[in-house]
Each structure stands twice: as structure tokens, then as C-alpha cells.
Short mmCIF file of C-alpha atoms in Angstrom, two decimals:
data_model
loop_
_atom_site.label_atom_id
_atom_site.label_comp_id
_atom_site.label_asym_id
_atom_site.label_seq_id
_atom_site.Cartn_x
_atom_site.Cartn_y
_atom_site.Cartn_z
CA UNK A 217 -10.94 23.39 -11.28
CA UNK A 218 -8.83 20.17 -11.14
CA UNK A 219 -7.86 17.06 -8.95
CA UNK A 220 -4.49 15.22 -9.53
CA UNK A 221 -3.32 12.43 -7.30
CA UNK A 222 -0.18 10.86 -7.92
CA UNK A 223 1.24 8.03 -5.02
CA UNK A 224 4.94 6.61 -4.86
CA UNK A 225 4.69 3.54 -2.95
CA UNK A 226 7.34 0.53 -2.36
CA UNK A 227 5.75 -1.20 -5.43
CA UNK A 228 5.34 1.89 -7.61
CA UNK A 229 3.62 4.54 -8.66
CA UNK A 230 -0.26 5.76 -9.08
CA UNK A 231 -0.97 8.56 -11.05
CA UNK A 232 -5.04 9.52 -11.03
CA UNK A 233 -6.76 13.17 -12.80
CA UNK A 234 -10.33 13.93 -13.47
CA UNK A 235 -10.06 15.98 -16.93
CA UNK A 236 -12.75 18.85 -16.30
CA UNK A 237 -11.49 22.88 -16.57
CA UNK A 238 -13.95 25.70 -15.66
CA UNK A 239 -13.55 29.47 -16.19
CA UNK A 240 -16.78 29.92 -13.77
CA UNK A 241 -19.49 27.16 -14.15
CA UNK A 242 -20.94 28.36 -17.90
CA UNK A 243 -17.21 27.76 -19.40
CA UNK A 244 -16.47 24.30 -18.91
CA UNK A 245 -14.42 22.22 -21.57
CA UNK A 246 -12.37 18.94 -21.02
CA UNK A 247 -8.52 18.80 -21.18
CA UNK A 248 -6.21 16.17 -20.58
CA UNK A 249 -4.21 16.95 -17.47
CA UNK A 250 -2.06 13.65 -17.45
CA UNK A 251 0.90 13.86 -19.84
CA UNK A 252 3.59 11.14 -20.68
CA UNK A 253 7.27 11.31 -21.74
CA UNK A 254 8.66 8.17 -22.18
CA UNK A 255 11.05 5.92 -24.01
CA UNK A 256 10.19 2.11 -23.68
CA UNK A 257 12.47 0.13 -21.51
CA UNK A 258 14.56 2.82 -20.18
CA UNK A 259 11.86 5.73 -18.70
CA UNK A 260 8.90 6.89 -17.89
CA UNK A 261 7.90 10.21 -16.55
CA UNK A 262 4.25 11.43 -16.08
CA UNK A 263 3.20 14.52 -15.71
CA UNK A 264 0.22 16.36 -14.06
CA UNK A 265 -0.80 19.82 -14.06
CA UNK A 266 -3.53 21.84 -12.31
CA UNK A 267 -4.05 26.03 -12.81
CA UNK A 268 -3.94 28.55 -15.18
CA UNK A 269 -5.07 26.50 -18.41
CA UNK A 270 -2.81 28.50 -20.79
CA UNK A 271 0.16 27.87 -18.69
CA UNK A 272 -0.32 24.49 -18.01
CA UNK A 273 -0.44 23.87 -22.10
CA UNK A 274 2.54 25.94 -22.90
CA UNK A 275 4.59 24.48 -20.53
CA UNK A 276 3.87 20.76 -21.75
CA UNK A 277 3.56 21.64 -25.25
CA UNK A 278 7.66 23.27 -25.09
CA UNK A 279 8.75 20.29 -22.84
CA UNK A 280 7.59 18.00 -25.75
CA UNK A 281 8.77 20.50 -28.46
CA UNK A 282 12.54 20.14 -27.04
CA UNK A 283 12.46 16.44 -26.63
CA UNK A 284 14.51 16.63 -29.58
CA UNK A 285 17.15 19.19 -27.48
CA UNK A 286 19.21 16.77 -25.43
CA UNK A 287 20.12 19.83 -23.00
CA UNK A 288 16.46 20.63 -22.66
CA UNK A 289 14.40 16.92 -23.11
CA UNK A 290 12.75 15.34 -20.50
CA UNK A 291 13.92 11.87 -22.48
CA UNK A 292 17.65 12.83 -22.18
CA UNK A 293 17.55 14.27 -18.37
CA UNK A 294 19.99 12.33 -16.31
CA UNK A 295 17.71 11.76 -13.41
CA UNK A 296 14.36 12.57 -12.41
CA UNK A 297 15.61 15.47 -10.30
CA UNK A 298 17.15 16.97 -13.17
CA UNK A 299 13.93 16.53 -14.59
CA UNK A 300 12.33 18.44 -12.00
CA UNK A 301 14.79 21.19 -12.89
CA UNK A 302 13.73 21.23 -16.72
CA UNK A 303 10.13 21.34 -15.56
CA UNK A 304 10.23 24.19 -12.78
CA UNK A 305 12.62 26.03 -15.44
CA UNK A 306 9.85 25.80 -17.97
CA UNK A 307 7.38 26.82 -15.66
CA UNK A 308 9.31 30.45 -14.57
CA UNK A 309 9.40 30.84 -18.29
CA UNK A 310 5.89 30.48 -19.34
CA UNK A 311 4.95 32.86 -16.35
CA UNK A 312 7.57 35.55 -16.82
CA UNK A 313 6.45 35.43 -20.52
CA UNK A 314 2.67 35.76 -19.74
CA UNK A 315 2.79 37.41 -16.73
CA UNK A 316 4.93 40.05 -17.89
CA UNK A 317 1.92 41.89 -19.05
CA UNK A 318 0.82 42.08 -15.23
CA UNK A 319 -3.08 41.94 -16.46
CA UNK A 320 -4.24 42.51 -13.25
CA UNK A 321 -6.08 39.79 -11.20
CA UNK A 322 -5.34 36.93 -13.48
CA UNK A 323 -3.11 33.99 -11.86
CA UNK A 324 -0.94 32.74 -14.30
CA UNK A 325 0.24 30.13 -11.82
CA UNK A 326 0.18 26.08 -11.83
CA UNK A 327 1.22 23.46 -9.84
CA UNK A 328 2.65 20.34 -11.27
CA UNK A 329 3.31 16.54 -10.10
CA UNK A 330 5.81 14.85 -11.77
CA UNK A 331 7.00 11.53 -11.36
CA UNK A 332 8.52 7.88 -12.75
CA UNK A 333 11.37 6.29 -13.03
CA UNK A 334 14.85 6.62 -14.90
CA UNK A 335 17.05 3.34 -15.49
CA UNK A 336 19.55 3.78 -12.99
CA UNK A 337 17.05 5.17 -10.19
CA UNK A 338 14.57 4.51 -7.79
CA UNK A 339 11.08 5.57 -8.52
CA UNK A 340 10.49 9.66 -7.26
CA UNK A 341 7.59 11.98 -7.40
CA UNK A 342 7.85 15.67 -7.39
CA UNK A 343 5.37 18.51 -6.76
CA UNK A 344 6.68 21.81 -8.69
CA UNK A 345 5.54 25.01 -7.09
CA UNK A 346 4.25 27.86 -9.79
CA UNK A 347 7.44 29.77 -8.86
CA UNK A 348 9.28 26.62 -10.14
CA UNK A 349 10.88 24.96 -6.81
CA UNK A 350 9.73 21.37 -5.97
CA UNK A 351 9.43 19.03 -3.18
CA UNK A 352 9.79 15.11 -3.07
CA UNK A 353 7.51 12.80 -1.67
CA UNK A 354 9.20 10.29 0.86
CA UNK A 355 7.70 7.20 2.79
CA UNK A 356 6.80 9.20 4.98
CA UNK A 357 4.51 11.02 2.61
CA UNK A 358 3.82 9.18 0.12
CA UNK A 359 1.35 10.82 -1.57
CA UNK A 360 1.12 14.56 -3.47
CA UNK A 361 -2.08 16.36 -4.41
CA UNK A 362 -2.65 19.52 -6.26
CA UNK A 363 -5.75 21.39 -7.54
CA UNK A 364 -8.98 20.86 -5.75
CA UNK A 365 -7.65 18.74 -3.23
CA UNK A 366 -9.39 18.95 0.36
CA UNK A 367 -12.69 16.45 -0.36
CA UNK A 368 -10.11 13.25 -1.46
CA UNK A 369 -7.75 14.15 1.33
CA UNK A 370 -9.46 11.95 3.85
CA UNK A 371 -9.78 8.45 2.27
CA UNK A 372 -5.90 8.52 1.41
CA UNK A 373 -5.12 9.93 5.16
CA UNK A 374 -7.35 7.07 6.83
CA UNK A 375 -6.04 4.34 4.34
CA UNK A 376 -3.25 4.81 2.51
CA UNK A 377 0.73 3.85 3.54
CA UNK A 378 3.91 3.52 1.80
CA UNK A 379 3.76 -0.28 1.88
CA UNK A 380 -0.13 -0.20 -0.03
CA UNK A 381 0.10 -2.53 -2.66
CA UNK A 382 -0.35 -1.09 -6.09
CA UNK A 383 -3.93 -2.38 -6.72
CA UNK A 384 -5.34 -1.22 -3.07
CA UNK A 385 -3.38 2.54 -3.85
CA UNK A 386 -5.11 2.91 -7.47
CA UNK A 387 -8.58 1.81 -6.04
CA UNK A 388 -7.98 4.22 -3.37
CA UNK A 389 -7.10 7.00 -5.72
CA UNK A 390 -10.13 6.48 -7.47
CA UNK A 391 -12.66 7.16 -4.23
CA UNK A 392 -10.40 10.24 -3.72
CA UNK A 393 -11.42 11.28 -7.08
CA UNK A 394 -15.13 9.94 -6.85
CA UNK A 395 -15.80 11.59 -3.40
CA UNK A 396 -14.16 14.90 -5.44
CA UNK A 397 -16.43 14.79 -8.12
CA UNK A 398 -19.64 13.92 -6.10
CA UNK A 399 -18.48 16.87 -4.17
CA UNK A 400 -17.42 19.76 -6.81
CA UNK A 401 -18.89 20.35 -9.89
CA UNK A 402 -16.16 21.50 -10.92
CA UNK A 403 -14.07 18.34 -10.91
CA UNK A 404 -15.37 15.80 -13.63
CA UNK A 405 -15.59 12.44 -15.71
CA UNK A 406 -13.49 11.13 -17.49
CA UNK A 407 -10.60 10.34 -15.45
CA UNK A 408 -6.80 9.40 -16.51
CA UNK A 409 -4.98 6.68 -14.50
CA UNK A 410 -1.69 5.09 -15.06
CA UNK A 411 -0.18 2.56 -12.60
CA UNK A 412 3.13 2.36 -12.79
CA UNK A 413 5.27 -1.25 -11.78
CA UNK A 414 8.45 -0.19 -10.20
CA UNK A 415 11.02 -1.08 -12.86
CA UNK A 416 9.02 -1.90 -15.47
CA UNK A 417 9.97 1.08 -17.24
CA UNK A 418 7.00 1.48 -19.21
CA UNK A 419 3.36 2.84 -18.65
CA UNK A 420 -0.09 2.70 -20.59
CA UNK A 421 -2.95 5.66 -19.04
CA UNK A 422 -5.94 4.83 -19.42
CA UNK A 423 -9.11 6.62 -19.75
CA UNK A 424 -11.87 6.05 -17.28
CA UNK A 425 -15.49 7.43 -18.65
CA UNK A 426 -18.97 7.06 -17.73
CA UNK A 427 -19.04 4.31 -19.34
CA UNK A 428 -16.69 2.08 -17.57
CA UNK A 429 -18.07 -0.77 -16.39
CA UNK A 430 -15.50 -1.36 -13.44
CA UNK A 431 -15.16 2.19 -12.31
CA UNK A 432 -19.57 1.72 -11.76
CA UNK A 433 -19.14 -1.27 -10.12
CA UNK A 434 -16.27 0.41 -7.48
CA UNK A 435 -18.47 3.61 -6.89
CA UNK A 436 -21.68 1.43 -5.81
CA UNK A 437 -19.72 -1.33 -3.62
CA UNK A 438 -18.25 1.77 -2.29
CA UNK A 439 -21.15 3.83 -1.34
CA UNK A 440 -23.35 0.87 -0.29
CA UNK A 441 -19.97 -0.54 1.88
CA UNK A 442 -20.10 3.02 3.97
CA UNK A 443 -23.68 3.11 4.32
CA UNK A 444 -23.42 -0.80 5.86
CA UNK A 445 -20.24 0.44 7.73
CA UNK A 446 -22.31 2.96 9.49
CA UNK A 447 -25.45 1.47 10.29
CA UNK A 448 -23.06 -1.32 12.05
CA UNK A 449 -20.75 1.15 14.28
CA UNK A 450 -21.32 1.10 17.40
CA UNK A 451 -24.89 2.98 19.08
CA UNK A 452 -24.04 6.56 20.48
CA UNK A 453 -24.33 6.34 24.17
CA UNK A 454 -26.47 8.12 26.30
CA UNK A 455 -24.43 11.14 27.48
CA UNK A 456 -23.86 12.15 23.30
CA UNK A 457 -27.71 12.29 23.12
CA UNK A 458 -28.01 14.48 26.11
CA UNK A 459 -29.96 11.54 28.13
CA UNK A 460 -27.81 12.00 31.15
CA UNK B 1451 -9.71 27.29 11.61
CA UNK B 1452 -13.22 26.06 12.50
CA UNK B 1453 -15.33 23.01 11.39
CA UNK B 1454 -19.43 23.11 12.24
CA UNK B 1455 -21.75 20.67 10.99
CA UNK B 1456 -25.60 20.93 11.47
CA UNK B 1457 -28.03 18.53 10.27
CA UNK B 1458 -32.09 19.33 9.77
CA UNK B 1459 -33.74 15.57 9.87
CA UNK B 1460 -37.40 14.14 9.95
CA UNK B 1461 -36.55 13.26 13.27
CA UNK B 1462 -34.97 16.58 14.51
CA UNK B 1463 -31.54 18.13 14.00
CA UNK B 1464 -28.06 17.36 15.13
CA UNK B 1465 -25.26 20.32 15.70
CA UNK B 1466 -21.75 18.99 16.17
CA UNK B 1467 -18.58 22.01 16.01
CA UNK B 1468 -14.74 21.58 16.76
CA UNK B 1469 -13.03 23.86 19.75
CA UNK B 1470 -9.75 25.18 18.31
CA UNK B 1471 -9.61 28.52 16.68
CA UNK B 1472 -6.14 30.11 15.23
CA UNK B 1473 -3.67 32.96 14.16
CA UNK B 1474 -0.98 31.12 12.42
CA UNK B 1475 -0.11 27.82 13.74
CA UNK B 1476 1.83 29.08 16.91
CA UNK B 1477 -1.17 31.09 18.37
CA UNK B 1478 -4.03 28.20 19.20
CA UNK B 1479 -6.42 28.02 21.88
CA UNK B 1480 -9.81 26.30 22.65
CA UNK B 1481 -12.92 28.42 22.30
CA UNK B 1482 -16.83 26.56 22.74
CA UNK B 1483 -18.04 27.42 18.88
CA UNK B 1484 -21.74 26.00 20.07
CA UNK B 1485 -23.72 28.43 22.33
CA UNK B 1486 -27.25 27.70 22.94
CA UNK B 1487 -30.41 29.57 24.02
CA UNK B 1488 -32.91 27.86 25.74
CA UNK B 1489 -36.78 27.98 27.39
CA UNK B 1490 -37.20 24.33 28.67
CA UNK B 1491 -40.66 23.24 26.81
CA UNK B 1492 -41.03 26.11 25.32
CA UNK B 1493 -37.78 26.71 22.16
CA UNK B 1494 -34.00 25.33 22.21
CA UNK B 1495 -32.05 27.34 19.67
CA UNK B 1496 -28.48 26.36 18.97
CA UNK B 1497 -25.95 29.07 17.55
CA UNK B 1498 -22.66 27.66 15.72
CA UNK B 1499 -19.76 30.01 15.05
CA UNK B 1500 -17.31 30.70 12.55
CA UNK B 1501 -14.98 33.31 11.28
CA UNK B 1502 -13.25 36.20 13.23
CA UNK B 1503 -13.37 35.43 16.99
CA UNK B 1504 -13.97 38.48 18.21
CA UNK B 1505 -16.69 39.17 15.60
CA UNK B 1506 -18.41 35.99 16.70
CA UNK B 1507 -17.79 36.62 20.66
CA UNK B 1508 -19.17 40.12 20.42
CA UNK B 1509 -22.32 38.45 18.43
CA UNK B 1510 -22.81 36.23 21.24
CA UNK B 1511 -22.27 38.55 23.96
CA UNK B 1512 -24.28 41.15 22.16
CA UNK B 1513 -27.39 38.37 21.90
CA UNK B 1514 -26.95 36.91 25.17
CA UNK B 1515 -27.00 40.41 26.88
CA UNK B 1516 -30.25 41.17 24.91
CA UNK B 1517 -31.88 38.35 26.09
CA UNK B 1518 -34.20 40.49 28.73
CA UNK B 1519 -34.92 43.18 25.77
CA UNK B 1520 -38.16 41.40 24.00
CA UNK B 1521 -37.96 42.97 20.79
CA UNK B 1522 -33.95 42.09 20.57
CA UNK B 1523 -34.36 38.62 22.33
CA UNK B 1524 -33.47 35.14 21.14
CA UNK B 1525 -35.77 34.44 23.84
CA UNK B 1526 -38.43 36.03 22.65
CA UNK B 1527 -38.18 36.25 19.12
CA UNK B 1528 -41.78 34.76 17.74
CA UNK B 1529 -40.51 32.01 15.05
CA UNK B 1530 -37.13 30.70 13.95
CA UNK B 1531 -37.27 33.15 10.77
CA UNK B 1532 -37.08 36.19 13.60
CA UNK B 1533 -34.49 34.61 15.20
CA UNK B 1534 -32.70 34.54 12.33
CA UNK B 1535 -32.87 38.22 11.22
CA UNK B 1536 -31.94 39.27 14.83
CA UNK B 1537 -28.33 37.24 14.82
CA UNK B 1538 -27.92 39.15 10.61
CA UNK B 1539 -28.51 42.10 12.36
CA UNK B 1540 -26.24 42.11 15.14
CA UNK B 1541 -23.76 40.47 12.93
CA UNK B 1542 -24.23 43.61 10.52
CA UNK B 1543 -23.76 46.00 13.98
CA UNK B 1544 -20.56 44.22 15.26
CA UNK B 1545 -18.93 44.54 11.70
CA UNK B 1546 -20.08 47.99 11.04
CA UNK B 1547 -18.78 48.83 14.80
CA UNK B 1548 -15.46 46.67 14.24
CA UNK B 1549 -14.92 47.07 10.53
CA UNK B 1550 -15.78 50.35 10.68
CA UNK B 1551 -12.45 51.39 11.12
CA UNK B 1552 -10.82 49.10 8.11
CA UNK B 1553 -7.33 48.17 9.54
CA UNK B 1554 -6.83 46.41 5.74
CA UNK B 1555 -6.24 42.53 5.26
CA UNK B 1556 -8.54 41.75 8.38
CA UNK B 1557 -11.49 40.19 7.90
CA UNK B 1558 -13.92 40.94 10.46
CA UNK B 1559 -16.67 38.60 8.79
CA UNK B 1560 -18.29 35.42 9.61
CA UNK B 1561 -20.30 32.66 9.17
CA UNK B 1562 -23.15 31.46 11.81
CA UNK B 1563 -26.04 28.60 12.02
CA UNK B 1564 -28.61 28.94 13.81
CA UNK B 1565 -31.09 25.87 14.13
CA UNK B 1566 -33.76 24.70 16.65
CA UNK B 1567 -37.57 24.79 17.22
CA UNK B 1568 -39.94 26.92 18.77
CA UNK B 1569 -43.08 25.92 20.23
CA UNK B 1570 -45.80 26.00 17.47
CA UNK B 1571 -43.50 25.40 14.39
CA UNK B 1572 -41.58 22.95 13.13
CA UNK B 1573 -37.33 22.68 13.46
CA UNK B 1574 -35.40 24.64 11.38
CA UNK B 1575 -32.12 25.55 10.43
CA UNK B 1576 -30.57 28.85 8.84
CA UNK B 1577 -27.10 29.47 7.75
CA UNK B 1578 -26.62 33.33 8.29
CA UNK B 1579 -23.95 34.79 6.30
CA UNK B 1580 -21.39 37.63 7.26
CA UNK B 1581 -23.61 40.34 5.20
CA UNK B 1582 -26.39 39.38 7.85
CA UNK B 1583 -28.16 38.14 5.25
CA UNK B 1584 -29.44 33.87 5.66
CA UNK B 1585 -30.79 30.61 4.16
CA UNK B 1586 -32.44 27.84 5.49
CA UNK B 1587 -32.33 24.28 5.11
CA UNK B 1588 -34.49 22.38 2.83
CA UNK B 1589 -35.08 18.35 2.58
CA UNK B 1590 -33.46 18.36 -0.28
CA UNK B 1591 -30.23 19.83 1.26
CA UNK B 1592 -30.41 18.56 4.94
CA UNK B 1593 -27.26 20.02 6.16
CA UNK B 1594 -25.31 23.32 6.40
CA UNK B 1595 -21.37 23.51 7.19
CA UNK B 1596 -18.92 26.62 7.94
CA UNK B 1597 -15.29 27.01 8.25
CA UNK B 1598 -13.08 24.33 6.84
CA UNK B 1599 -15.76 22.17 5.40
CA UNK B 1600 -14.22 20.41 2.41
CA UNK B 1601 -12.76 17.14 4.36
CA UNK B 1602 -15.74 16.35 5.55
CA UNK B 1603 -17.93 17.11 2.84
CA UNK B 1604 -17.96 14.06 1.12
CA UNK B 1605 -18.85 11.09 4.05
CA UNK B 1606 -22.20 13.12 4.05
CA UNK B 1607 -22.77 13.32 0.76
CA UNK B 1608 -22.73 9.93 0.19
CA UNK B 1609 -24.63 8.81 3.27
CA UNK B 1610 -26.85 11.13 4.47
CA UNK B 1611 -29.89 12.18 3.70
CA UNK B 1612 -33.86 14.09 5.01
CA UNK B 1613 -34.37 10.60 6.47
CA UNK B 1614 -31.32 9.31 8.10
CA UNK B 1615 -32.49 7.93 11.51
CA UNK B 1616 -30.98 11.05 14.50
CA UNK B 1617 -28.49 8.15 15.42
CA UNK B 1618 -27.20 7.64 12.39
CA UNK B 1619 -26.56 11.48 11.82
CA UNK B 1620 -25.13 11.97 14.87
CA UNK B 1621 -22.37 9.36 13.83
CA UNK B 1622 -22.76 10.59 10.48
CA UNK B 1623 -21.49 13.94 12.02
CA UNK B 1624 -18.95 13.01 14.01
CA UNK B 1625 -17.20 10.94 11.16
CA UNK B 1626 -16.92 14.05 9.19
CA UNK B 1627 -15.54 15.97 11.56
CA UNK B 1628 -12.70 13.34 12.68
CA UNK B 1629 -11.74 13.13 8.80
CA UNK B 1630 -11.38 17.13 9.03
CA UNK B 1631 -9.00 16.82 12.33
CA UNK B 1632 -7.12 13.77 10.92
CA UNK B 1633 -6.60 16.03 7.47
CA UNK B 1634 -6.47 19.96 8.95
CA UNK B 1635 -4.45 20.57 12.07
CA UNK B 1636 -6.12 23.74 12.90
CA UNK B 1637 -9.25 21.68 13.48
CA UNK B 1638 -8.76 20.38 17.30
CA UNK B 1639 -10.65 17.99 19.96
CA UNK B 1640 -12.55 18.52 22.03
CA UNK B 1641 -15.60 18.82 19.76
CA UNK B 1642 -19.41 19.63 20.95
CA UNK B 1643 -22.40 18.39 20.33
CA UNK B 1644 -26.18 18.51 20.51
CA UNK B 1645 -28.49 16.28 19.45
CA UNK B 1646 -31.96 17.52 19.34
CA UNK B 1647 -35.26 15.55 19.00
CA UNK B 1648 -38.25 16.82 17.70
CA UNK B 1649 -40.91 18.75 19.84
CA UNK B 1650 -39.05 17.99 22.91
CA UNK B 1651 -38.35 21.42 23.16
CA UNK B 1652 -35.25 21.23 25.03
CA UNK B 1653 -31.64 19.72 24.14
CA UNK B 1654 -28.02 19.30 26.16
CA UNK B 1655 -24.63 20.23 24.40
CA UNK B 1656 -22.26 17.36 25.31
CA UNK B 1657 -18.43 17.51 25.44
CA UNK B 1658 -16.22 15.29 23.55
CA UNK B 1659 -12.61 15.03 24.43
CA UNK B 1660 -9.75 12.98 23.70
CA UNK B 1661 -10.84 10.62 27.24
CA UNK B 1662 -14.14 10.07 25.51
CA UNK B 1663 -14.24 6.36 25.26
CA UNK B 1664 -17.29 6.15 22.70
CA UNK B 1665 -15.33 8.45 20.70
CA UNK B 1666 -12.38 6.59 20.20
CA UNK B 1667 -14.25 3.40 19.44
CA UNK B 1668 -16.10 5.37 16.49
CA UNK B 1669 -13.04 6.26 15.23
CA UNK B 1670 -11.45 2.74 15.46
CA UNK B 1671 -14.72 1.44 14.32
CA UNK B 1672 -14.53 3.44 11.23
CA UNK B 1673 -11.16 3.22 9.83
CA UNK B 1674 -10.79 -0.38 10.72
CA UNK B 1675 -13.86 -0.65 8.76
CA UNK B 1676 -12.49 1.66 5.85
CA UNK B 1677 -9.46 -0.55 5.17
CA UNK B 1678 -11.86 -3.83 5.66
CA UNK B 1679 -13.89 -2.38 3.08
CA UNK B 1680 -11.27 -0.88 0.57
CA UNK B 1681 -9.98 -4.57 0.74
CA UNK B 1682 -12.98 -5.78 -0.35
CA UNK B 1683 -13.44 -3.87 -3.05
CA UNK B 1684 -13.51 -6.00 -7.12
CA UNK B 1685 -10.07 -6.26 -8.13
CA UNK B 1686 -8.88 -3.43 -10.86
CA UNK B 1687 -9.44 -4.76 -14.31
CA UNK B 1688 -6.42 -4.98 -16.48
CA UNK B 1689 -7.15 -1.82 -18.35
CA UNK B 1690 -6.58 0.21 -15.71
CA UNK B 1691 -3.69 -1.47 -14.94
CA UNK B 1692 -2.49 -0.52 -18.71
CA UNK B 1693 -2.24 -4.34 -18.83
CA UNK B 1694 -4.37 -4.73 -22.57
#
């Protein structure tokens, strides 16, 4: 399984995956599930894929092979719409290609996130369906999920608005994650983040292992913040405890 | 949809179950999903539903109307184990009976826990599965859920555990299941509860509705608290921040 969580927020963009696949619990391997296109200064596009391993890797590894086909290239697309396009195109193919063999009770299918920014444009974020249409996130919802997505739902519902600045949104992306993997086994270390300035037009992931000192400190201030948090709410009253 | 929690503690066990069941998001109503069978002093056993409603209403009915037949009586039934293996047998009748006739894509199954204490043995807590077949609940895993338990998975997993004072449970309980009706609309107020303390041999479900005063604190309580505590969290370091 997988958990992506990408955010588009007033001040820009969050993009957060773990990096564990499974075929059932005794095939497990890590992948990479957070993939850049960019050219310095002008865009940056991320992309994030959760499903069928085999499609999710043929689709990014043609999208980077036609980088160099202006019609076809994520770095020539005019917007990020168009881009959208390219990648929901991509994705039909790949399935009609491997699906055509109708091996019964496999599920060639993926979903994708896909956002950034294009000189010209606003920041946008996209969530391509495995039959290739998309939808936007808005202000209103300002955040997209795909893959195992249900156990991180709840800290970004609670917490998480448009207006979030970028630091509070990528923190927040991370205890989606965290509460994921403590959750699923099949959701795991290391993670790949990239926070995204609006307008900066550039973008470094990084990789966030075990080992990271930071990511330690932010899962133990967490967990010991919520056990404080309840022991100080308030005491259930009487008619809760059946004493009435 | 359905959300139960129940909780088997050193100091006794707490049940707590959403009211809303579904058939596509036009047909909703409010159905009690906690059902309990009681001989004041002598056992309190607590029955939480989920799954096909008329499975689980036949279930009850079925156990309910049995209740003056010794050998087929909750009432009756000589430890917690018995109990058990009486509700995986009339779940196996009522889906042999109902199934029997396989109308295809309905699924007649469900999902039940059964928890309390009966005079002479300790509490306990099964999770009986739609095969009629059950598990109980160890220290080491405290707590059982059925129907859409993924939301509020994760606010126990972090908090809970064998020793968690019955106060802190309770609230512990409730928490999860607001972050599954905040996240899942076919999860619904009013929610029920029962919060049972060891060897008292008796226990009151309580209502919880919208009106519930104490209920609305806890959730103000808690997400005021969430975004305190998010706030508070170290700043990210500049690597995440693709800043080195």
C-alpha cells in the first residue's frame, strides 16, 4: 500500500509520501512515489502516484522519456492543466496497454496527485483518476489524498485550512503520515517531502528516514502533547458513566 | 456505515457505537447499534453491531427472543466464551436463512462485539466475525473496532493502552469516534455509550446527541487543543524545507 498527501495552500504547496509497496505482507520493497519535473526558475511540477506498481513506473518513466517531445513534455506544457491532460493521457495508455490482456483480477489502476506551478500561473494541484480524468483542489479543499488514506484523514480535517502557513501544513502532513504508518504496516519509512514557496519556481524533496533527527523529535512532542491533551480535557460527567 | 469501539481495561471496559446506518447517501436513518443484556448483580453483556441491518436486527431479535430458552440464552449462558458461541451461531442461522437464497452483490454478513462480565469470571471482550467464528481481547490488544474504523484508529493507538484509567478511555473513545463523523458522513450523532466498571455487575447505555453539552466541550476541548499543540510543535529544519 501507499499514502500521498499533497496541500495547495495561499503560501504554497506540501507534497508528503511514505515510500513502502507490498504485494501481501512477505513482498515488500521500497519505491520512490514522489517524482519531479522541473526546469529552474520557470516550473516545477511534482508528481505522486499510488496503485498498481507497474503502472505507476511506466507512466513516469514515458512522461520523463518525452521530456524531450515538446507536444508530449511535462517541461513544455503550457499550463498545469494541460499538464494534467499529458498525465491522465499517459495513464489510459499504460492501462489499455497492460490491461488489454484482461488477466483476470489484477487492477492495473493508479491514482495520481500532481501539482506546482508554471510561470505565468497560480499554484494548482490535481488528483488524476485511473481512467485518466482529474479534479482540482480549491480553498475550499485544499488538500488531496490517495492510497491508504482514511488513518491521516483526521489530523488534516481538525487542523488544516487554506490560509495554514507552509511550516504548520508540512508538520501537519507529517502526523498524517506518522499516525498512517503507526497504523498500517503497510505504509512505511522513509518518507519524501517537498515544500514548495509559491513562486519560487523551484523545489528540493527531501528524504526523511529513521534516522532523522527532527522527524524523532516531532513524533515524541506529538504523542506525549495528545497524551497531556487528554489527561487535561475536561472529566466525563456523571450521566456518560451511567451514575444517574 | 457504522463505527463501534470497545475497550477491555484493568479497570473494566468501555463500549461506545454511532446511530446512523445507510444505502447510498439518500437512504439514512438512526438505528441503536448497542443492545445490552442484563441480570443486575449477577452479568451485564453488551452486544455492538455492524454490517447488514437486517442481518444484525434478526441476530438481536433472534437472541433477545431466546432469552427464556436456557440452553439458547444470553441470560443463561455459563461464561462469556458461551456467550460468545451462541451470538456465531445465530449469526451463522440468520445468514444461512437470509443468504440462503443468494440475491448476488448483497452481503448479508456482519461484524459483532460482544463484551461484559459474568459473575465468577473476569470481563471480557470477543469480536465475533460474520462466519460465526470469534476472538477475544488480550492486554496486549485492549480494543476491538467494526465498520468504518480507519479514522479513528490512530488517536488510540497512540494513547491507549491495558492501563488507561476507565475515564480516560471513555474520552479516549469518544475522540475517535468524533474524528470518524468529522471525516465519514455516513457516521452520524447521536452516539451510545456504556461504561462498565469491574465486578459491579451491572452498567447503563447513555445517549449522546448533538444537545449534549459535555459533548460539545470534548470536542472544543480537543481540537482547540490540536491546533494549540500543532503550534507548538519544533520548527521544520531547513532540510525539509529543501533549504540546504
Amino acid at each position: 500500500m501507499t499514502y500521498c498527501v499533497a496541500l495547495r495552500l495561499a503560501e504554497g504547496l506540501v507534497f508528503a509520501s511514505d515510500s513502502r509497496t507490498n504485494a501481501g505482507v512477505d513482498h515488500i520493497a521500497t519505491f520512490k512515489k514522489l517524482h519531479t519535473f522541473e526546469v529552474p526558475g520557470e516550473r516545477l511540477l511534482v508528481l505522486q502516484s499510488a496503485g498498481n506498481l507497474a503502472t505507476t513506473q511506466s507512466v513516469v518513466s514515458l512522461l520523463r522519456q518525452r521530456c524531450t517531445q515538446p507536444e508530449l513534455s511535462l517541461l513544455h506544457a503550457g499550463s498545469l492543466y494541460q499538464a494534467a491532460e499529458l498525465v491522465g493521457a499517459t495513464v489510459r495508455e499504460v492501462i489499455a496497454r497492460d490491461g488489454g490482456q484482461q488477466q483476470s483480477g489484477v487492477n492495473y489502476g493508479c491514482n495520481l496527485l500532481l501539482g506546482g506551478q508554471i510561470q505565468g500561473e497560480a499554484p494548482r494541484l490535481f488528483h488524476i483518476y485511473p481512467e485518466g480524468n482529474f479534479i482540482e483542489a480549491s480553498e475550499d479543499t485544499p488538500y488531496f489524498q490517495i492510497g491508504e488514506s482514511k488513518y491521516g484523514k483526521p489530523i488534516l480535517d481538525r487542523v488544516l485550512t487554506y490560509h495554514s502557513p507552509l511550516d504548520l501544513a508540512l508538520q501537519c502532513a507529517l502526523i498524517s503520515l506518522d499516525s498512517t504508518l503507526r497504523s498500517n504496516l503497510s505504509v512505511g519509512l522513509p518518507l519524501d517531502v517537498l515544500c514548495y514557496r509559491k513562486d519560487s519556481l523551484q523545489g528540493q524533496p527531501c528524504r526523511i528516514g529513521e534516522q532523522d533527527l527532527a522527524y524523532a523529535q516531532l513524533r515524541k512532542t506529538w504523542s506525549e502533547g495528545l497524551a497531556r491533551l487528554i489527561g487535561q480535557l475536561p472529566p466525563p460527567p456523571d450521566h456518560w458513566l451511567g451514575n444517574d
